[in-house]
Amino acid sequence: MIPSIYTHLIAAGTALAIGASGAAYVQAQRYGLQIETLKHKATTEELVGERQAVKDMASFQKGLNDALANFQATGKRNAAAQQDLDRSLRDLRGTTAGLRGDFADLPARLERASSAARAEYVTACTAAFEDLAAAGGRLAEGGAAIARQAEGHAADARLMQQAWPKKPSQPVAGATESKP
């Protein structure tokens, strides 16, 4: 009988060992599944954050591209306005040069001219001065428009510079804080 009890005890011990190792294996699988679930959840949350960061960067890039396109379009308009202003200035200089030549010998011509010719000359001079004043006014308006646009661009540039993300300052390597 004794040998048969040992056999039962050995069988019971083996069954206990197999059952315990099976239970430990199942428990390890459960914990492994929980760990993988937690890792998956953390990765998913991180992915959501990364996707939002990509969306934010895309939005920022679109805004930057729109601002650049606006800046380029405004630059083209300014270049056209500058060309118009330069053309007006050349016309004004040409008119002024012509007037200098006309006025150089004016006193001598007025002395020799009849009163009807003087009246006609005064009318022509008045018309030339009116044209000159109008051209000067257009030139001043064009210059003022360019100055306003330049001020607007300078304000836009300041706003873009202020809105641009700043790099956080990095502590100097080897520096230590001293406590009083």
PDB file of C-alpha atoms in Angstrom:
ATOM      1  CA  MET A   1       0.000   0.000   0.000  1.00  0.00           C
ATOM      2  CA  ILE A   2       2.696   2.340   0.674  1.00  0.00           C
ATOM      3  CA  PRO A   3       3.919   2.286  -2.845  1.00  0.00           C
ATOM      4  CA  SER A   4       0.447   3.004  -4.099  1.00  0.00           C
ATOM      5  CA  ILE A   5       0.138   6.086  -1.823  1.00  0.00           C
ATOM      6  CA  TYR A   6       3.394   7.381  -3.134  1.00  0.00           C
ATOM      7  CA  THR A   7       2.161   6.884  -6.628  1.00  0.00           C
ATOM      8  CA  HIS A   8      -0.968   8.868  -5.804  1.00  0.00           C
ATOM      9  CA  LEU A   9       1.039  11.543  -4.086  1.00  0.00           C
ATOM     10  CA  ILE A  10       3.413  11.757  -7.007  1.00  0.00           C
ATOM     11  CA  ALA A  11       0.447  11.894  -9.419  1.00  0.00           C
ATOM     12  CA  ALA A  12      -1.236  14.528  -7.230  1.00  0.00           C
ATOM     13  CA  GLY A  13       2.008  16.534  -6.999  1.00  0.00           C
ATOM     14  CA  THR A  14       2.494  16.298 -10.736  1.00  0.00           C
ATOM     15  CA  ALA A  15      -1.119  17.362 -11.329  1.00  0.00           C
ATOM     16  CA  LEU A  16      -0.613  20.217  -8.878  1.00  0.00           C
ATOM     17  CA  ALA A  17       2.588  21.267 -10.624  1.00  0.00           C
ATOM     18  CA  ILE A  18       0.948  21.027 -14.050  1.00  0.00           C
ATOM     19  CA  GLY A  19      -2.115  22.914 -12.825  1.00  0.00           C
ATOM     20  CA  ALA A  20      -0.023  25.591 -11.114  1.00  0.00           C
ATOM     21  CA  SER A  21       2.183  26.037 -14.155  1.00  0.00           C
ATOM     22  CA  GLY A  22      -0.919  26.101 -16.383  1.00  0.00           C
ATOM     23  CA  ALA A  23      -2.525  28.720 -14.110  1.00  0.00           C
ATOM     24  CA  ALA A  24       0.696  30.731 -14.095  1.00  0.00           C
ATOM     25  CA  TYR A  25       0.848  30.492 -17.904  1.00  0.00           C
ATOM     26  CA  VAL A  26      -2.775  31.648 -18.277  1.00  0.00           C
ATOM     27  CA  GLN A  27      -2.200  34.480 -15.799  1.00  0.00           C
ATOM     28  CA  ALA A  28       0.954  35.516 -17.661  1.00  0.00           C
ATOM     29  CA  GLN A  29      -1.023  35.542 -20.901  1.00  0.00           C
ATOM     30  CA  ARG A  30      -3.697  37.731 -19.268  1.00  0.00           C
ATOM     31  CA  TYR A  31      -1.106  40.163 -17.949  1.00  0.00           C
ATOM     32  CA  GLY A  32       0.637  40.121 -21.331  1.00  0.00           C
ATOM     33  CA  LEU A  33      -2.663  40.962 -23.005  1.00  0.00           C
ATOM     34  CA  GLN A  34      -3.297  43.787 -20.508  1.00  0.00           C
ATOM     35  CA  ILE A  35       0.215  45.155 -21.092  1.00  0.00           C
ATOM     36  CA  GLU A  36      -0.233  45.015 -24.871  1.00  0.00           C
ATOM     37  CA  THR A  37      -3.646  46.690 -24.537  1.00  0.00           C
ATOM     38  CA  LEU A  38      -2.118  49.488 -22.442  1.00  0.00           C
ATOM     39  CA  LYS A  39       0.751  49.879 -24.922  1.00  0.00           C
ATOM     40  CA  HIS A  40      -1.732  50.005 -27.784  1.00  0.00           C
ATOM     41  CA  LYS A  41      -3.801  52.627 -25.981  1.00  0.00           C
ATOM     42  CA  ALA A  42      -0.701  54.749 -25.266  1.00  0.00           C
ATOM     43  CA  THR A  43       0.466  54.424 -28.888  1.00  0.00           C
ATOM     44  CA  THR A  44      -2.980  55.370 -30.139  1.00  0.00           C
ATOM     45  CA  GLU A  45      -3.050  58.455 -27.913  1.00  0.00           C
ATOM     46  CA  GLU A  46       0.443  59.396 -29.064  1.00  0.00           C
ATOM     47  CA  LEU A  47      -0.620  58.910 -32.681  1.00  0.00           C
ATOM     48  CA  VAL A  48      -3.624  61.183 -32.159  1.00  0.00           C
ATOM     49  CA  GLY A  49      -1.289  63.846 -30.760  1.00  0.00           C
ATOM     50  CA  GLU A  50       1.117  63.434 -33.662  1.00  0.00           C
ATOM     51  CA  ARG A  51      -1.718  63.687 -36.171  1.00  0.00           C
ATOM     52  CA  GLN A  52      -2.907  66.891 -34.512  1.00  0.00           C
ATOM     53  CA  ALA A  53       0.632  68.262 -34.657  1.00  0.00           C
ATOM     54  CA  VAL A  54       0.790  67.444 -38.374  1.00  0.00           C
ATOM     55  CA  LYS A  55      -2.584  69.163 -38.916  1.00  0.00           C
ATOM     56  CA  ASP A  56      -1.358  72.212 -36.991  1.00  0.00           C
ATOM     57  CA  MET A  57       1.833  72.318 -39.034  1.00  0.00           C
ATOM     58  CA  ALA A  58      -0.157  72.007 -42.272  1.00  0.00           C
ATOM     59  CA  SER A  59      -2.423  74.842 -41.173  1.00  0.00           C
ATOM     60  CA  PHE A  60       0.574  76.988 -40.271  1.00  0.00           C
ATOM     61  CA  GLN A  61       2.215  76.176 -43.626  1.00  0.00           C
ATOM     62  CA  LYS A  62      -0.975  77.133 -45.475  1.00  0.00           C
ATOM     63  CA  GLY A  63      -1.112  80.423 -43.605  1.00  0.00           C
ATOM     64  CA  LEU A  64       2.534  81.047 -44.401  1.00  0.00           C
ATOM     65  CA  ASN A  65       1.983  80.206 -48.082  1.00  0.00           C
ATOM     66  CA  ASP A  66      -1.059  82.508 -48.213  1.00  0.00           C
ATOM     67  CA  ALA A  67       0.924  85.309 -46.595  1.00  0.00           C
ATOM     68  CA  LEU A  68       3.770  84.769 -49.062  1.00  0.00           C
ATOM     69  CA  ALA A  69       1.376  84.799 -52.030  1.00  0.00           C
ATOM     70  CA  ASN A  70      -0.216  87.986 -50.693  1.00  0.00           C
ATOM     71  CA  PHE A  71       3.213  89.522 -50.205  1.00  0.00           C
ATOM     72  CA  GLN A  72       4.242  88.619 -53.764  1.00  0.00           C
ATOM     73  CA  ALA A  73       1.001  89.988 -55.252  1.00  0.00           C
ATOM     74  CA  THR A  74       1.418  93.193 -53.291  1.00  0.00           C
ATOM     75  CA  GLY A  75       5.023  93.398 -54.454  1.00  0.00           C
ATOM     76  CA  LYS A  76       3.868  93.149 -58.072  1.00  0.00           C
ATOM     77  CA  ARG A  77       1.273  95.873 -57.493  1.00  0.00           C
ATOM     78  CA  ASN A  78       3.925  98.023 -55.852  1.00  0.00           C
ATOM     79  CA  ALA A  79       6.313  97.455 -58.772  1.00  0.00           C
ATOM     80  CA  ALA A  80       3.589  98.536 -61.221  1.00  0.00           C
ATOM     81  CA  ALA A  81       2.829 101.590 -59.085  1.00  0.00           C
ATOM     82  CA  GLN A  82       6.553 102.382 -58.933  1.00  0.00           C
ATOM     83  CA  GLN A  83       6.778 102.154 -62.731  1.00  0.00           C
ATOM     84  CA  ASP A  84       3.806 104.513 -63.064  1.00  0.00           C
ATOM     85  CA  LEU A  85       5.420 106.874 -60.606  1.00  0.00           C
ATOM     86  CA  ASP A  86       8.744 106.720 -62.479  1.00  0.00           C
ATOM     87  CA  ARG A  87       6.947 107.386 -65.767  1.00  0.00           C
ATOM     88  CA  SER A  88       5.176 110.389 -64.228  1.00  0.00           C
ATOM     89  CA  LEU A  89       8.474 111.635 -62.832  1.00  0.00           C
ATOM     90  CA  ARG A  90      10.153 111.351 -66.254  1.00  0.00           C
ATOM     91  CA  ASP A  91       7.234 113.244 -67.825  1.00  0.00           C
ATOM     92  CA  LEU A  92       7.523 115.908 -65.152  1.00  0.00           C
ATOM     93  CA  ARG A  93      11.283 116.208 -65.702  1.00  0.00           C
ATOM     94  CA  GLY A  94      10.758 116.501 -69.466  1.00  0.00           C
ATOM     95  CA  THR A  95       8.148 119.175 -69.003  1.00  0.00           C
ATOM     96  CA  THR A  96      10.364 121.018 -66.534  1.00  0.00           C
ATOM     97  CA  ALA A  97      13.342 120.869 -68.905  1.00  0.00           C
ATOM     98  CA  GLY A  98      11.172 122.220 -71.725  1.00  0.00           C
ATOM     99  CA  LEU A  99       9.945 125.020 -69.491  1.00  0.00           C
ATOM    100  CA  ARG A 100      13.519 125.964 -68.554  1.00  0.00           C
ATOM    101  CA  GLY A 101      14.337 126.391 -72.236  1.00  0.00           C
ATOM    102  CA  ASP A 102      11.136 128.356 -72.814  1.00  0.00           C
ATOM    103  CA  PHE A 103      11.784 130.641 -69.858  1.00  0.00           C
ATOM    104  CA  ALA A 104      15.488 131.237 -70.597  1.00  0.00           C
ATOM    105  CA  ASP A 105      14.863 133.961 -73.145  1.00  0.00           C
ATOM    106  CA  LEU A 106      11.342 134.892 -72.009  1.00  0.00           C
ATOM    107  CA  PRO A 107      12.094 138.514 -70.998  1.00  0.00           C
ATOM    108  CA  ALA A 108      13.597 139.309 -74.406  1.00  0.00           C
ATOM    109  CA  ARG A 109      10.723 137.666 -76.284  1.00  0.00           C
ATOM    110  CA  LEU A 110       8.082 139.434 -74.186  1.00  0.00           C
ATOM    111  CA  GLU A 111       9.659 142.810 -74.964  1.00  0.00           C
ATOM    112  CA  ARG A 112       9.479 142.102 -78.707  1.00  0.00           C
ATOM    113  CA  ALA A 113       6.006 140.502 -78.697  1.00  0.00           C
ATOM    114  CA  SER A 114       2.715 142.227 -79.358  1.00  0.00           C
ATOM    115  CA  SER A 115       0.091 142.408 -76.656  1.00  0.00           C
ATOM    116  CA  ALA A 116      -2.011 139.708 -78.417  1.00  0.00           C
ATOM    117  CA  ALA A 117       1.027 137.402 -78.553  1.00  0.00           C
ATOM    118  CA  ARG A 118       1.722 138.131 -74.863  1.00  0.00           C
ATOM    119  CA  ALA A 119      -1.864 137.224 -73.977  1.00  0.00           C
ATOM    120  CA  GLU A 120      -1.592 133.983 -75.973  1.00  0.00           C
ATOM    121  CA  TYR A 121       1.726 133.215 -74.290  1.00  0.00           C
ATOM    122  CA  VAL A 122       0.253 133.862 -70.837  1.00  0.00           C
ATOM    123  CA  THR A 123      -2.610 131.480 -71.666  1.00  0.00           C
ATOM    124  CA  ALA A 124      -0.162 128.816 -72.862  1.00  0.00           C
ATOM    125  CA  CYS A 125       2.002 129.277 -69.740  1.00  0.00           C
ATOM    126  CA  THR A 126      -1.045 129.023 -67.502  1.00  0.00           C
ATOM    127  CA  ALA A 127      -2.078 125.769 -69.220  1.00  0.00           C
ATOM    128  CA  ALA A 128       1.469 124.420 -68.878  1.00  0.00           C
ATOM    129  CA  PHE A 129       1.553 125.348 -65.185  1.00  0.00           C
ATOM    130  CA  GLU A 130      -1.834 123.688 -64.650  1.00  0.00           C
ATOM    131  CA  ASP A 131      -0.568 120.517 -66.375  1.00  0.00           C
ATOM    132  CA  LEU A 132       2.603 120.689 -64.301  1.00  0.00           C
ATOM    133  CA  ALA A 133       0.611 121.116 -61.094  1.00  0.00           C
ATOM    134  CA  ALA A 134      -1.668 118.193 -62.040  1.00  0.00           C
ATOM    135  CA  ALA A 135       1.332 115.973 -62.829  1.00  0.00           C
ATOM    136  CA  GLY A 136       2.968 116.984 -59.548  1.00  0.00           C
ATOM    137  CA  GLY A 137      -0.253 116.146 -57.707  1.00  0.00           C
ATOM    138  CA  ARG A 138      -0.431 112.711 -59.352  1.00  0.00           C
ATOM    139  CA  LEU A 139       3.221 112.172 -58.517  1.00  0.00           C
ATOM    140  CA  ALA A 140       2.616 113.106 -54.879  1.00  0.00           C
ATOM    141  CA  GLU A 141      -0.456 110.860 -54.684  1.00  0.00           C
ATOM    142  CA  GLY A 142       1.484 107.973 -56.195  1.00  0.00           C
ATOM    143  CA  GLY A 143       4.340 108.502 -53.742  1.00  0.00           C
ATOM    144  CA  ALA A 144       1.916 108.662 -50.831  1.00  0.00           C
ATOM    145  CA  ALA A 145       0.217 105.421 -51.977  1.00  0.00           C
ATOM    146  CA  ILE A 146       3.575 103.660 -52.160  1.00  0.00           C
ATOM    147  CA  ALA A 147       4.512 105.008 -48.731  1.00  0.00           C
ATOM    148  CA  ARG A 148       1.218 103.699 -47.274  1.00  0.00           C
ATOM    149  CA  GLN A 149       1.781 100.297 -48.846  1.00  0.00           C
ATOM    150  CA  ALA A 150       5.357 100.220 -47.573  1.00  0.00           C
ATOM    151  CA  GLU A 151       4.146 101.022 -44.066  1.00  0.00           C
ATOM    152  CA  GLY A 152       1.552  98.252 -44.355  1.00  0.00           C
ATOM    153  CA  HIS A 153       4.240  95.808 -45.451  1.00  0.00           C
ATOM    154  CA  ALA A 154       6.476  96.849 -42.602  1.00  0.00           C
ATOM    155  CA  ALA A 155       3.606  96.283 -40.154  1.00  0.00           C
ATOM    156  CA  ASP A 156       2.911  92.869 -41.719  1.00  0.00           C
ATOM    157  CA  ALA A 157       6.587  91.958 -41.449  1.00  0.00           C
ATOM    158  CA  ARG A 158       6.631  92.967 -37.767  1.00  0.00           C
ATOM    159  CA  LEU A 159       3.504  90.889 -37.074  1.00  0.00           C
ATOM    160  CA  MET A 160       4.963  87.862 -38.862  1.00  0.00           C
ATOM    161  CA  GLN A 161       8.199  88.222 -36.935  1.00  0.00           C
ATOM    162  CA  GLN A 162       6.347  88.485 -33.631  1.00  0.00           C
ATOM    163  CA  ALA A 163       4.084  85.523 -34.483  1.00  0.00           C
ATOM    164  CA  TRP A 164       6.925  83.272 -35.637  1.00  0.00           C
ATOM    165  CA  PRO A 165       7.570  80.467 -33.136  1.00  0.00           C
ATOM    166  CA  LYS A 166      10.547  81.205 -30.930  1.00  0.00           C
ATOM    167  CA  LYS A 167      13.160  78.607 -30.105  1.00  0.00           C
ATOM    168  CA  PRO A 168      13.254  77.930 -26.370  1.00  0.00           C
ATOM    169  CA  SER A 169      16.533  79.003 -24.873  1.00  0.00           C
ATOM    170  CA  GLN A 170      18.820  76.121 -24.014  1.00  0.00           C
ATOM    171  CA  PRO A 171      20.775  76.131 -20.741  1.00  0.00           C
ATOM    172  CA  VAL A 172      24.505  76.537 -21.155  1.00  0.00           C
ATOM    173  CA  ALA A 173      26.354  73.237 -20.750  1.00  0.00           C
ATOM    174  CA  GLY A 174      28.225  73.016 -17.464  1.00  0.00           C
ATOM    175  CA  ALA A 175      26.388  75.957 -15.919  1.00  0.00           C
ATOM    176  CA  THR A 176      25.118  75.402 -12.416  1.00  0.00           C
ATOM    177  CA  GLU A 177      22.651  77.411 -10.420  1.00  0.00           C
ATOM    178  CA  SER A 178      23.940  78.874  -7.205  1.00  0.00           C
ATOM    179  CA  LYS A 179      21.590  79.059  -4.263  1.00  0.00           C
ATOM    180  CA  PRO A 180      21.993  81.966  -1.850  1.00  0.00           C
TER     181      PRO A 180
END
